[in-house]
Amino acid sequence: MDSRQKRDTLGARNAGSRGFLFRMHIFVQRHLHALFASLGQLWRSPLATLMTTFTMAVTLALPAGLLLIVKSTEQVATSWQGEPQISVYIEPSSSEVAIKELIAKIEAHTAVSVLEKISPELGLASFSKLMEMEGVLDLLGGNPLPYVVVLKVEKGFGSSDQLAAWQAELGAMPGVDWVQLDMAWLERLDAILNVFERGVGLIAIFLALAVLMTIGNTIRLSILNRFEEIEVMKLVGAKDAFIRRPFLYGGFWLGLMSGVIALLLLFVSYLLLLGPMQQVLSLYGAMFDLPFEVLAQVTFVVLSGAMLLGWLGAWLAVGRQMSRIEPS
Amino acid sequence: MIQFNHVSKRYGATHDILSDVSFHLEKGEMAFLTGRSGAGKSTLLKMMAMLERPTSGQIVVNERQLCQMKRRHIPELRRDIGIIFQNYKLLNDRTVFDNVALPLIISDAFDRREMARRVRAALDMVGLLSYESALPMTLSGGEQQRVGIARAVVNRPLILLADEPTGNLDPVLSREIMHVFEQFNRVGVTVLVASHDVKLIKEMAYPVLAIDQGKVVRKDLTSQSGSARHG
């Protein structure tokens, strides 16, 4: 051994300690190494990796698909052609001039798409015809029906809350006796969507637990496979954080891969269901469309959720196993 | 540097392997630990690296009270100690280079170039430079032992503990390995070698800690040949 080599082995012990930038460089280098080495570990056992990621992907795709259905239904509901109808009943004592002024005011609202005026005479005629009761006026001794204005709301005017607010605004107008908003179906749909959304949330929580357990088990097996390596690392002074690092990155990769596969599954399902869905909705005059924001939202939730669950599952599994492995 | 005060180790309810052991090794001292098989040599070495905990007594290693040491501080202790195991403890799926580099990798303090330089210097010291790409399982027992020695010294430890390091080596190689330990000892490393090779121990003439019936007796032989050894 020459003198330089001798110095390399027997020299000052702390020759490796340098400044902050050097330590940062080493830190980044080690993390990048652990990141790609953990990917390599998964690559070396392709079947096990594929089975784990596919199981996780299906588990993730289910709540994500349900979330997508909820969001699309909300979109469909707003684009529905059977838009809500508002009936404004005018006080019977109102003069013709006052009724005309009131109708002009209502018509000026931007949300009105169609306005139909039903005079008491017209109303009674329709009623008599509908009920097959000719000469009903003779029986009643006078026309009891008020002047009614039926409004159809502009497409996509807004939520049921906005409609309810407009209903109150119309009701407060002078000369208006009563306003009826035909939105029961919309409220029912809203209620159903609310229940469905909560259900999706609960399913997502349960399935997230399943993903955690799947990842945890995979990482646990990986730790047991590398038991000897961990033991030797501990013998030479490796800290738990160092040993934990590749497993956490392994969990991250598993999460990311299953997130990508889940999105692919969703995309394929979407393509398969798009045609039949369009067919059904066209019968109701509705259009099915997935806006970019909804797609971006679902993609973000699936990918970030999958990576986070992967990392968390690995962290829980490693934390549990680490204390059990002690060199002897 | 190493101090044992009334240390006992008991396995099970009655099996006392070490009983009321007290001794100390100064910084930069080299000594042998002897005793028949099963006498407790390995247990004593393991206790210094917190691989075993004593049943009673106090152990001080490099000013650290081991009995009160928290789990999170154990890695720091082990980084100061180079341990050579009787059964090598090598990773068979990694090359010789990677095995030797392990203490440097885990220390997060060396870049690749410096790491490679140190690893090659350590391998050269044990005569295995040309085997850096080999897998340990393709090497003989003696060669694997030398890989273990290279791994123990690569991080320039303050203390070297060797458990039967020459058990699988021929006499010539044994002397060479002992010479490596001496070199480290000369630059201030405290070295404790557990061995039952009486001939080698007599040849080297360093202090001897002899374990007999669970007790440790120190036999200081340094006066006989210390000056000759340090040249």
Coordinates of C-alpha atoms in Angstrom, one line a residue, chain A:
Chain A
M1 CA 0.0 0.0 0.0
D2 CA 1.4 3.4 -1.0
S3 CA 1.5 6.3 1.4
R4 CA -1.6 8.0 -0.2
Q5 CA -3.7 4.8 0.2
K6 CA -2.4 4.5 3.8
R7 CA -3.5 8.1 4.4
D8 CA -7.0 7.3 2.9
T9 CA -7.5 4.4 5.4
L10 CA -5.6 5.5 8.5
G11 CA -6.0 9.3 8.0
A12 CA -8.1 11.7 10.0
R13 CA -11.5 10.2 10.9
N14 CA -13.5 13.4 10.2
A15 CA -12.1 14.0 6.8
G16 CA -15.6 13.5 5.4
S17 CA -17.2 16.3 7.3
R18 CA -17.5 19.5 5.2
G19 CA -19.7 22.5 4.9
F20 CA -23.5 22.9 4.7
L21 CA -23.6 22.8 0.8
F22 CA -21.6 19.6 0.8
R23 CA -23.9 18.0 3.3
M24 CA -26.9 19.1 1.3
H25 CA -25.4 17.7 -1.9
I26 CA -24.8 14.3 -0.1
F27 CA -28.3 14.5 1.3
V28 CA -29.9 15.0 -2.1
Q29 CA -27.7 12.4 -3.6
R30 CA -28.6 9.8 -1.0
H31 CA -32.4 10.6 -1.3
L32 CA -32.2 10.3 -5.1
H33 CA -30.4 7.0 -4.8
A34 CA -33.0 5.7 -2.4
L35 CA -35.8 6.9 -4.7
F36 CA -34.5 5.1 -7.7
A37 CA -33.1 2.1 -5.8
S38 CA -36.6 1.5 -4.4
L39 CA -38.0 1.7 -7.9
G40 CA -35.4 -0.8 -9.0
Q41 CA -36.5 -3.1 -6.1
L42 CA -40.1 -3.1 -7.4
W43 CA -38.9 -3.6 -11.0
R44 CA -37.0 -6.7 -9.9
S45 CA -40.2 -8.4 -8.7
P46 CA -42.6 -7.4 -11.5
L47 CA -45.4 -9.9 -10.9
A48 CA -45.7 -9.0 -7.2
T49 CA -45.5 -5.3 -8.0
L50 CA -48.2 -5.6 -10.7
M51 CA -50.5 -7.6 -8.5
T52 CA -50.2 -5.1 -5.6
T53 CA -50.6 -2.0 -7.8
F54 CA -53.5 -3.5 -9.7
T55 CA -55.3 -4.4 -6.4
M56 CA -54.7 -0.9 -5.1
A57 CA -55.7 0.6 -8.4
V58 CA -59.1 -1.1 -8.4
T59 CA -59.6 -0.1 -4.8
L60 CA -58.8 3.5 -5.7
A61 CA -60.8 3.5 -9.0
L62 CA -64.0 2.6 -7.3
P63 CA -64.5 5.7 -5.1
A64 CA -62.9 7.9 -7.8
G65 CA -65.4 6.5 -10.3
L66 CA -68.3 7.2 -7.9
L67 CA -67.0 10.7 -7.3
L68 CA -66.9 11.2 -11.1
I69 CA -70.5 10.0 -11.4
V70 CA -71.6 12.4 -8.7
K71 CA -69.8 15.3 -10.4
S72 CA -71.3 14.4 -13.8
T73 CA -74.8 14.1 -12.4
E74 CA -74.4 17.6 -10.9
Q75 CA -73.4 18.8 -14.4
V76 CA -76.2 17.0 -16.1
A77 CA -78.7 18.4 -13.6
T78 CA -77.7 21.9 -14.4
S79 CA -77.9 21.3 -18.1
W80 CA -81.3 19.7 -17.9
Q81 CA -83.8 20.9 -20.5
G82 CA -86.8 20.3 -18.2
E83 CA -85.9 23.5 -16.4
P84 CA -87.9 24.6 -13.4
Q85 CA -91.1 26.6 -13.8
I86 CA -92.3 29.5 -11.6
S87 CA -95.9 30.4 -11.3
V88 CA -96.6 34.0 -10.1
Y89 CA -100.2 34.5 -8.8
I90 CA -101.3 38.1 -9.0
E91 CA -103.6 39.6 -6.4
P92 CA -107.2 39.5 -7.8
S93 CA -107.8 43.2 -6.8
S94 CA -104.9 44.4 -9.1
S95 CA -105.9 46.7 -12.0
E96 CA -105.0 45.9 -15.6
V97 CA -102.4 48.7 -15.6
A98 CA -100.8 47.4 -12.5
I99 CA -100.7 43.8 -13.9
K100 CA -99.1 45.1 -17.1
E101 CA -96.4 47.0 -15.1
L102 CA -95.8 43.9 -12.9
I103 CA -95.4 41.6 -15.9
A104 CA -93.0 44.1 -17.5
K105 CA -90.9 44.1 -14.3
I106 CA -90.8 40.3 -14.2
E107 CA -90.0 40.0 -17.9
A108 CA -87.0 42.2 -17.4
H109 CA -85.2 39.6 -15.2
T110 CA -82.4 37.9 -17.1
A111 CA -83.3 34.5 -15.9
V112 CA -86.7 34.4 -17.7
S113 CA -86.6 32.4 -20.9
V114 CA -90.3 32.1 -21.6
L115 CA -93.2 34.0 -20.0
E116 CA -96.7 32.9 -20.4
K117 CA -99.6 35.1 -19.3
I118 CA -102.8 33.3 -18.1
S119 CA -105.7 35.6 -17.5
P120 CA -108.5 34.4 -15.2
E121 CA -110.7 33.8 -18.2
L122 CA -108.1 31.7 -20.0
G123 CA -107.4 29.8 -16.7
L124 CA -111.1 29.0 -16.2
A125 CA -111.5 27.9 -19.8
S126 CA -108.5 25.5 -19.5
F127 CA -109.8 24.3 -16.1
S128 CA -113.3 23.6 -17.5
K129 CA -111.9 21.8 -20.5
L130 CA -109.5 19.8 -18.4
M131 CA -112.2 18.8 -15.9
E132 CA -115.0 18.4 -18.6
M133 CA -117.1 20.8 -16.6
E134 CA -118.9 23.1 -19.1
G135 CA -120.8 25.9 -17.5
V136 CA -118.7 25.9 -14.3
L137 CA -118.8 29.7 -14.2
D138 CA -122.6 29.5 -13.8
L139 CA -122.2 27.2 -10.9
L140 CA -119.6 29.4 -9.2
G141 CA -121.3 32.6 -9.8
G142 CA -118.1 34.4 -10.8
N143 CA -114.5 33.6 -11.8
P144 CA -112.4 32.9 -8.7
L145 CA -109.1 32.4 -10.5
P146 CA -106.4 35.0 -10.3
Y147 CA -104.1 36.3 -13.1
V148 CA -101.2 34.0 -13.4
V149 CA -97.8 34.5 -15.0
V150 CA -95.8 31.3 -15.7
L151 CA -92.1 31.7 -16.1
K152 CA -89.6 29.2 -17.6
V153 CA -86.1 29.8 -16.3
E154 CA -83.1 30.4 -18.5
K155 CA -81.0 27.2 -19.0
G156 CA -78.3 26.8 -16.4
F157 CA -79.6 29.8 -14.3
G158 CA -78.1 28.2 -11.2
S159 CA -78.7 26.2 -8.2
S160 CA -81.8 25.5 -6.3
D161 CA -80.7 28.1 -3.7
Q162 CA -80.6 30.8 -6.4
L163 CA -84.0 29.8 -7.6
A164 CA -85.4 30.0 -4.0
A165 CA -83.9 33.4 -3.6
W166 CA -85.5 34.6 -6.8
Q167 CA -88.8 33.1 -5.6
A168 CA -88.6 35.2 -2.5
E169 CA -87.8 38.3 -4.5
L170 CA -90.8 37.8 -6.8
G171 CA -93.1 37.2 -3.8
A172 CA -92.0 40.5 -2.2
M173 CA -93.1 42.5 -5.4
P174 CA -96.2 44.7 -4.8
G175 CA -99.3 43.1 -6.4
V176 CA -98.0 39.5 -6.1
D177 CA -100.1 37.2 -4.1
W178 CA -98.1 34.0 -4.1
V179 CA -95.2 32.4 -6.0
Q180 CA -94.9 28.7 -6.6
L181 CA -91.6 27.3 -7.6
D182 CA -91.8 23.9 -9.3
M183 CA -88.5 22.5 -8.1
A184 CA -89.4 19.5 -6.1
W185 CA -87.6 17.2 -8.5
L186 CA -84.5 19.4 -8.3
E187 CA -84.6 19.3 -4.5
R188 CA -85.0 15.6 -4.6
L189 CA -82.1 15.2 -6.9
D190 CA -80.0 17.5 -4.7
A191 CA -80.9 15.4 -1.7
I192 CA -80.1 12.2 -3.5
L193 CA -76.8 13.6 -4.6
N194 CA -76.0 14.7 -1.1
V195 CA -76.7 11.2 0.3
F196 CA -74.7 9.7 -2.6
E197 CA -71.8 12.1 -2.0
R198 CA -71.6 11.1 1.7
G199 CA -71.8 7.5 0.7
V200 CA -68.9 8.0 -1.7
G201 CA -67.0 9.7 1.1
L202 CA -67.6 6.8 3.5
I203 CA -66.7 4.2 0.8
A204 CA -63.5 6.2 0.1
I205 CA -62.5 6.1 3.8
F206 CA -63.0 2.3 4.0
L207 CA -61.2 1.7 0.7
A208 CA -58.3 4.1 1.8
L209 CA -57.9 1.8 4.9
A210 CA -57.8 -1.2 2.5
V211 CA -55.1 0.5 0.4
L212 CA -53.2 1.3 3.6
M213 CA -53.3 -2.4 4.7
T214 CA -52.3 -3.6 1.2
I215 CA -49.3 -1.3 1.1
G216 CA -48.5 -2.1 4.7
N217 CA -48.5 -5.8 4.0
T218 CA -46.4 -5.4 0.8
I219 CA -43.8 -3.3 2.6
R220 CA -43.9 -5.7 5.6
L221 CA -43.0 -8.6 3.3
S222 CA -40.3 -6.5 1.7
I223 CA -38.8 -5.7 5.1
L224 CA -38.9 -9.4 6.0
N225 CA -37.1 -10.2 2.7
R226 CA -34.4 -7.7 3.6
F227 CA -34.2 -8.7 7.2
E228 CA -30.5 -9.6 6.9
E229 CA -29.6 -6.4 5.2
I230 CA -31.4 -4.3 7.8
E231 CA -29.6 -6.2 10.6
V232 CA -26.2 -5.5 9.0
M233 CA -27.1 -1.9 8.5
K234 CA -28.0 -1.6 12.1
L235 CA -24.7 -3.3 13.1
V236 CA -22.6 -0.7 11.2
G237 CA -24.6 2.2 12.8
A238 CA -27.4 3.0 10.4
K239 CA -30.1 5.2 11.9
D240 CA -33.8 4.1 11.6
A241 CA -34.4 7.1 9.3
F242 CA -31.8 5.8 6.8
I243 CA -33.2 2.2 6.9
R244 CA -36.8 3.5 6.6
R245 CA -36.0 5.7 3.6
P246 CA -36.1 3.2 0.7
F247 CA -39.3 1.6 2.1
L248 CA -41.0 4.9 2.3
Y249 CA -40.0 5.7 -1.3
G250 CA -41.2 2.1 -2.2
G251 CA -44.6 3.0 -0.7
F252 CA -44.6 6.3 -2.7
W253 CA -43.9 4.5 -6.0
L254 CA -46.5 1.8 -5.3
G255 CA -49.0 4.6 -4.6
L256 CA -48.1 6.6 -7.7
M257 CA -48.2 3.5 -10.0
S258 CA -51.6 2.4 -8.6
G259 CA -52.9 6.0 -9.0
V260 CA -51.9 6.0 -12.6
I261 CA -53.5 2.6 -13.2
A262 CA -56.6 3.7 -11.4
L263 CA -56.9 6.7 -13.8
L264 CA -56.4 4.5 -16.8
L265 CA -59.2 2.2 -15.5
L266 CA -61.5 5.2 -15.1
F267 CA -60.6 6.4 -18.6
V268 CA -61.4 3.0 -20.1
S269 CA -64.7 2.8 -18.2
Y270 CA -65.6 6.3 -19.3
L271 CA -65.0 5.4 -22.9
L272 CA -67.1 2.3 -22.6
L273 CA -70.0 4.1 -20.9
L274 CA -70.0 7.3 -22.8
G275 CA -72.0 6.1 -25.8
P276 CA -74.9 4.5 -23.9
M277 CA -75.0 7.4 -21.4
Q278 CA -75.3 10.0 -24.2
Q279 CA -78.1 7.9 -25.7
V280 CA -80.1 7.8 -22.4
L281 CA -79.5 11.5 -21.6
S282 CA -80.5 12.6 -25.1
L283 CA -84.0 11.1 -24.5
Y284 CA -84.3 13.7 -21.6
G285 CA -82.9 16.5 -23.7
A286 CA -79.7 16.5 -21.6
M287 CA -76.0 16.5 -22.6
F288 CA -73.3 14.5 -21.0
D289 CA -70.0 16.4 -20.7
L290 CA -67.1 16.2 -18.3
P291 CA -65.5 19.6 -18.0
F292 CA -61.8 20.0 -17.6
E293 CA -62.0 21.2 -14.0
V294 CA -63.8 18.0 -12.9
L295 CA -61.2 15.8 -14.7
A296 CA -58.3 17.8 -13.2
Q297 CA -59.9 17.6 -9.8
V298 CA -60.4 13.9 -9.9
T299 CA -56.9 13.3 -11.4
F300 CA -55.4 15.4 -8.6
V301 CA -57.3 13.7 -5.8
V302 CA -56.5 10.2 -7.2
L303 CA -52.8 10.8 -7.7
S304 CA -52.1 12.7 -4.6
G305 CA -54.3 10.5 -2.5
A306 CA -52.6 7.4 -3.8
M307 CA -49.1 8.7 -3.2
L308 CA -50.0 9.8 0.3
L309 CA -51.6 6.5 1.1
G310 CA -48.6 4.6 -0.3
W311 CA -46.2 6.7 1.8
L312 CA -48.4 6.4 5.0
G313 CA -48.9 2.7 4.6
A314 CA -45.2 2.2 4.3
W315 CA -44.4 4.5 7.2
L316 CA -46.8 2.5 9.5
A317 CA -45.4 -0.8 8.4
V318 CA -41.8 0.2 8.7
G319 CA -42.3 1.8 12.1
R320 CA -43.9 -1.4 13.4
Q321 CA -41.2 -3.7 12.0
M322 CA -38.1 -1.5 12.6
S323 CA -38.2 -1.9 16.4
R324 CA -38.5 -5.7 16.0
I325 CA -35.3 -6.1 14.0
E326 CA -32.3 -5.9 16.3
P327 CA -28.9 -7.4 15.3
S328 CA -27.4 -10.0 17.5

